[in-house]
PDB file of C-alpha atoms in Angstrom:
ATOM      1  CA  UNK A   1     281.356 105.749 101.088  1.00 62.00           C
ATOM      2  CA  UNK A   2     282.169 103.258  98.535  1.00 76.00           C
ATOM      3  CA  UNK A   3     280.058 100.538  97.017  1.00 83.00           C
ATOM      4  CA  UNK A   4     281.322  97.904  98.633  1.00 75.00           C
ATOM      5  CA  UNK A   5     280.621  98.675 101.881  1.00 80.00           C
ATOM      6  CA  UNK A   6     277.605  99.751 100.886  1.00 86.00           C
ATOM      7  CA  UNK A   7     276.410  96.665 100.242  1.00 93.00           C
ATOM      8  CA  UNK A   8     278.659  95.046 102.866  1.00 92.00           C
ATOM      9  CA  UNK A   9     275.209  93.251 103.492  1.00 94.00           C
ATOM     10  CA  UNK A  10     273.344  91.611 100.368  1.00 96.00           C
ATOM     11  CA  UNK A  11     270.556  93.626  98.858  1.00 97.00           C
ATOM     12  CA  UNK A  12     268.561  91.333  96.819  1.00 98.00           C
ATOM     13  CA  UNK A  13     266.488  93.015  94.022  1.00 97.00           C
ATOM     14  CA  UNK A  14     263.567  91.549  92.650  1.00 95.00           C
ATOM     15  CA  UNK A  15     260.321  92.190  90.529  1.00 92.00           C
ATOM     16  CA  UNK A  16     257.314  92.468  93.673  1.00 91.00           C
ATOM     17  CA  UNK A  17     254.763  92.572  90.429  1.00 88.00           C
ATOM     18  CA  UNK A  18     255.106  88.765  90.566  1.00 86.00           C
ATOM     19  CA  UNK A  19     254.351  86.327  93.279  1.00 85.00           C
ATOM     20  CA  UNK A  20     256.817  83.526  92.219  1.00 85.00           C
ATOM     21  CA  UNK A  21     259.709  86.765  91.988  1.00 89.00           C
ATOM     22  CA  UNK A  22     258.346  87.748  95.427  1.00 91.00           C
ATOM     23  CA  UNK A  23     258.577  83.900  97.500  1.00 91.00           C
ATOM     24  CA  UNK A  24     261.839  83.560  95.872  1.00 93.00           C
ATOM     25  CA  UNK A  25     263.395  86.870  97.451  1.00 95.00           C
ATOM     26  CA  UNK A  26     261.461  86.052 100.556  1.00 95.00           C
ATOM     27  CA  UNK A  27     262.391  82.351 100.842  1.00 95.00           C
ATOM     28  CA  UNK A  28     266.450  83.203  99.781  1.00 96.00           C
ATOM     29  CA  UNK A  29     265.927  85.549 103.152  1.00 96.00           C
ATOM     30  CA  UNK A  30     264.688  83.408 105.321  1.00 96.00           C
ATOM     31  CA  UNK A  31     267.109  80.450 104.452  1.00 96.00           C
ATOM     32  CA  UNK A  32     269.793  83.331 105.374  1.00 96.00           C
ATOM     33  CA  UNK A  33     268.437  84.191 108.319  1.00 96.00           C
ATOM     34  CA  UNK A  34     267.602  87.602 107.329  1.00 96.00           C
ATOM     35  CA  UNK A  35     271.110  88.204 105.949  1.00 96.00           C
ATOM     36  CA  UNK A  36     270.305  88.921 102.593  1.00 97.00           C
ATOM     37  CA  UNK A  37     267.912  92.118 102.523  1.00 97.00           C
ATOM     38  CA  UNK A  38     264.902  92.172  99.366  1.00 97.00           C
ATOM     39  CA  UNK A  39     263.901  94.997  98.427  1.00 97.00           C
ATOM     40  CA  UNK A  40     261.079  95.356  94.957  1.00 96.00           C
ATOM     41  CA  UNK A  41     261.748  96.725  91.615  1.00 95.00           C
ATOM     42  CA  UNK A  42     259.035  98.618  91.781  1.00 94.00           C
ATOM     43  CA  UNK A  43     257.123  99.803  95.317  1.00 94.00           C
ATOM     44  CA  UNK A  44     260.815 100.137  97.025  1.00 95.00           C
ATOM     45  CA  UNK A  45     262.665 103.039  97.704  1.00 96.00           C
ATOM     46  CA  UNK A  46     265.744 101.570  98.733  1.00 96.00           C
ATOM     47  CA  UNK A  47     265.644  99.753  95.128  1.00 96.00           C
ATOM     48  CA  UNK A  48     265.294 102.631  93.163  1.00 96.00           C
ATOM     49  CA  UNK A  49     268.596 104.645  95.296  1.00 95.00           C
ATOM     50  CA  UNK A  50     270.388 101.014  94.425  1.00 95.00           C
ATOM     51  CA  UNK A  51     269.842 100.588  90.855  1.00 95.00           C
ATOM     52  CA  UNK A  52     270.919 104.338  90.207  1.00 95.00           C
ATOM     53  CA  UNK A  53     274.180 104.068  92.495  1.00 94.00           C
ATOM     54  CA  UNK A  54     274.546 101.310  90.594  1.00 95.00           C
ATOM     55  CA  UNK A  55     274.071 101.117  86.801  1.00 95.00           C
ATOM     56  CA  UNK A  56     274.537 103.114  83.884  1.00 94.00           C
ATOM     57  CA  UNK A  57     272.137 105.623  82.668  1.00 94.00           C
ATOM     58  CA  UNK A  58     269.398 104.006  80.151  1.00 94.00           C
ATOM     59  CA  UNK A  59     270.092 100.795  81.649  1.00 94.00           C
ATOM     60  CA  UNK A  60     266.736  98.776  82.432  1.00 94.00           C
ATOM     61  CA  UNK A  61     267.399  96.614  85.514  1.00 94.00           C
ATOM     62  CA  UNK A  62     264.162  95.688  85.935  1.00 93.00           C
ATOM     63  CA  UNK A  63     264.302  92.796  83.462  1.00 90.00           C
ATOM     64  CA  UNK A  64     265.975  90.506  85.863  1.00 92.00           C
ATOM     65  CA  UNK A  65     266.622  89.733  89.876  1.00 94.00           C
ATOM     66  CA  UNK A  66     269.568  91.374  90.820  1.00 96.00           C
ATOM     67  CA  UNK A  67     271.787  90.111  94.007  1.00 97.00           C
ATOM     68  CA  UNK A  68     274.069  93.090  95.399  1.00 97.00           C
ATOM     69  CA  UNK A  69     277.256  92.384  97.647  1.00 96.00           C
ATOM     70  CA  UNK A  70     280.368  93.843  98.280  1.00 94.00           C
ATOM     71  CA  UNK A  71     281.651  92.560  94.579  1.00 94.00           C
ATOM     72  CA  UNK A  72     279.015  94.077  92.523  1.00 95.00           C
ATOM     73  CA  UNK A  73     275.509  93.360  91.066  1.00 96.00           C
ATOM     74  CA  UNK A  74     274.904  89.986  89.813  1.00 96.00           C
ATOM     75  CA  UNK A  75     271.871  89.639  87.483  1.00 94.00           C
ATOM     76  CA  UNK A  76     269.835  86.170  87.122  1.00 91.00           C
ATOM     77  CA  UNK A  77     271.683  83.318  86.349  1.00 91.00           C
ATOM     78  CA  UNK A  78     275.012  85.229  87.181  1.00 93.00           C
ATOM     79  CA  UNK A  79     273.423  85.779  90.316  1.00 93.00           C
ATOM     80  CA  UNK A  80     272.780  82.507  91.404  1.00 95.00           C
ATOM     81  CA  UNK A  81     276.277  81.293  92.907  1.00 96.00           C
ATOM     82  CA  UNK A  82     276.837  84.612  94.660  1.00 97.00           C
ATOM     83  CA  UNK A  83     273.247  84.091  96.012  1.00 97.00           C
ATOM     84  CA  UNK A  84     273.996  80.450  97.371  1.00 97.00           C
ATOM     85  CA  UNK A  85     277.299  81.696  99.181  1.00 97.00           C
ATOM     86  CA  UNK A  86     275.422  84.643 100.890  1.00 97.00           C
ATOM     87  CA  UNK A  87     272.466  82.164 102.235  1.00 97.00           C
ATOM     88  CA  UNK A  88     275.372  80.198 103.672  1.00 97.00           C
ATOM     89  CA  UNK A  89     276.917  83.628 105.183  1.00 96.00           C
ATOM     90  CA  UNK A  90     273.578  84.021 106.417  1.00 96.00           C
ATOM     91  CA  UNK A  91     273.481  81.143 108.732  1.00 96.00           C
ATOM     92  CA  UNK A  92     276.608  82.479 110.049  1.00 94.00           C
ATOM     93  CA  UNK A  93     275.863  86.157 110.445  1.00 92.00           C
ATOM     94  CA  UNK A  94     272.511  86.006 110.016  1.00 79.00           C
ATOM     95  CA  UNK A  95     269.601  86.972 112.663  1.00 74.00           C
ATOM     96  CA  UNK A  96     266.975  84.623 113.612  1.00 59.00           C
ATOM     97  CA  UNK A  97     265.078  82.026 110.664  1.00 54.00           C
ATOM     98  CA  UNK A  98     261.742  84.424 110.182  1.00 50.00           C
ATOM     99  CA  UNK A  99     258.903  81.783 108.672  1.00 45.00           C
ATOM    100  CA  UNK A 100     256.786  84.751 107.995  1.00 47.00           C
ATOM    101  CA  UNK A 101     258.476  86.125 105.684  1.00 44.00           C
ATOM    102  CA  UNK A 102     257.823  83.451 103.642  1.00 42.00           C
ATOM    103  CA  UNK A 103     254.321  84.541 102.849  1.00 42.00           C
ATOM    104  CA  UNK A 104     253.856  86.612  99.961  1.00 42.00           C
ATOM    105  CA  UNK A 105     251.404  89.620  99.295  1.00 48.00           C
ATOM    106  CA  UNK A 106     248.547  89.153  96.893  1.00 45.00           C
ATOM    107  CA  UNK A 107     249.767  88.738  92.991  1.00 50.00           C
ATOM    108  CA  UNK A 108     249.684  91.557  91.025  1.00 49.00           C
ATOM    109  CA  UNK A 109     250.317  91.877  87.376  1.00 48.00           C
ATOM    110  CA  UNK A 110     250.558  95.253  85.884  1.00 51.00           C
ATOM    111  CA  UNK A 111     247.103  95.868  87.805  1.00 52.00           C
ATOM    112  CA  UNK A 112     245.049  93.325  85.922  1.00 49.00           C
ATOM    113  CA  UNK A 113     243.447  90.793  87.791  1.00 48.00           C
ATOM    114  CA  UNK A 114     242.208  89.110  84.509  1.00 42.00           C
ATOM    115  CA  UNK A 115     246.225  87.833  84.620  1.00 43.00           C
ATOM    116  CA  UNK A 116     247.723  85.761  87.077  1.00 50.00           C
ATOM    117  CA  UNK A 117     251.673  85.434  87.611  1.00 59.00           C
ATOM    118  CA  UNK A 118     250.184  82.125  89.745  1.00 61.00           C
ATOM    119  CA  UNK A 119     249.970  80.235  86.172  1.00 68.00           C
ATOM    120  CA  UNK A 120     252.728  77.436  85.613  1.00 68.00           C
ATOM    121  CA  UNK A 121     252.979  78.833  82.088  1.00 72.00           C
ATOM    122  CA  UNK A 122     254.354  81.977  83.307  1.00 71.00           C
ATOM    123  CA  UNK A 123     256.094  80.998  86.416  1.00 68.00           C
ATOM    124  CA  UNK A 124     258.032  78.327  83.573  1.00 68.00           C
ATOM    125  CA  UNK A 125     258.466  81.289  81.715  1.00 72.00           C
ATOM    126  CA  UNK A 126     260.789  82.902  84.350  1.00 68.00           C
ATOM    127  CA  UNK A 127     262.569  80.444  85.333  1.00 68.00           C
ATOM    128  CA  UNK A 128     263.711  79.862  81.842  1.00 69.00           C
ATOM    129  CA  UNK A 129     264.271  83.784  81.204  1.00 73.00           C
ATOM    130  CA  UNK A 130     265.877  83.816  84.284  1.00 70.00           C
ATOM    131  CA  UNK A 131     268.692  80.542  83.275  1.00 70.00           C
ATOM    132  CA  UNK A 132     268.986  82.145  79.717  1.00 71.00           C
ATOM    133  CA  UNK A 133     270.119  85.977  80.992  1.00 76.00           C
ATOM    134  CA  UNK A 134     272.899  87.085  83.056  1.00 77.00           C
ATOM    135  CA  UNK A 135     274.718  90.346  84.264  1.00 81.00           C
ATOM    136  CA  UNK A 136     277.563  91.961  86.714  1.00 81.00           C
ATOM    137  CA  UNK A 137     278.408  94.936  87.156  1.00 82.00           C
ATOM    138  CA  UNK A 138     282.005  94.446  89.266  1.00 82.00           C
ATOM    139  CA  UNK A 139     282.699  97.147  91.909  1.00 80.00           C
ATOM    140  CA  UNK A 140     285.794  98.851  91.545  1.00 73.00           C
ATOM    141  CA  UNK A 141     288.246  97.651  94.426  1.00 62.00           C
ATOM    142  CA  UNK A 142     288.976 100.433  96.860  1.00 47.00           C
ATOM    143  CA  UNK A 143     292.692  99.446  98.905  1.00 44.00           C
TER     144      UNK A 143
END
């Protein structure tokens, strides 16, 4: 099976260490009706089988969000455009608008509670990581 339709449906990867990360994926979900699927970085299986179908060996994905669809993996700000079409998809093809999933789990940061990802310092600091990085990784088209 190739790539493409692998991912025929979004996966949208994302760092579940951080609460911001985590309402981000779970609000771009929602507003697609369940469309685009999240996995985590880190607690999720299905993340782990995508990143090594997907990139090269040595290559740390974790330092950005990735959105995967039928064209490839789009990383952070190369991810955003690809991310707005596939919430619009969504409201097409999408299932029902799930509010819940808008609530996210309890922060965690590396396991110490002495830091919070809730600070505006370090939810600033993501957003401009986030507009200053960018990846793809283009599938190969199978005709």
């Amino acid at each position: 099976m190739s790539l493409s339709s692998t991912f025929a449906r979004p996966l949208l990867i994302y760092d579940d260490k951080c609460y911001s990360c985590t309402k981000f994926a779970r609000t771009a979900s929602a507003l697609s009706r369940g469309w685009i699927r999240t996995a985590g970085h880190y607690h999720s299986e299905e993340a782990k089988r995508a990143r090594e179908m997907i990139f090269p060996k040595g290559y740390d994905a974790t330092r950005m969000f990735w959105l995967v669809n039928r064209s490839g993996a789009h990383g952070a700000r190369s991810g955003l455009p690809p991310l707005a079409r596939e919430i619009v998809a969504g409201w097409f093809r999408g299932g029902r608008k799930n509010i819940d999933m808008l609530s996210a789990p309890a922060c965690e940061y590396d396991g110490t509670p002495l830091m919070s990802c809730y600070t505006p310092t370090n939810v600033f600091k993501r957003l401009a990581r986030m507009l200053s990085h960018g990846a793809t990784f283009p599938f190969a088209s199978s005709s």
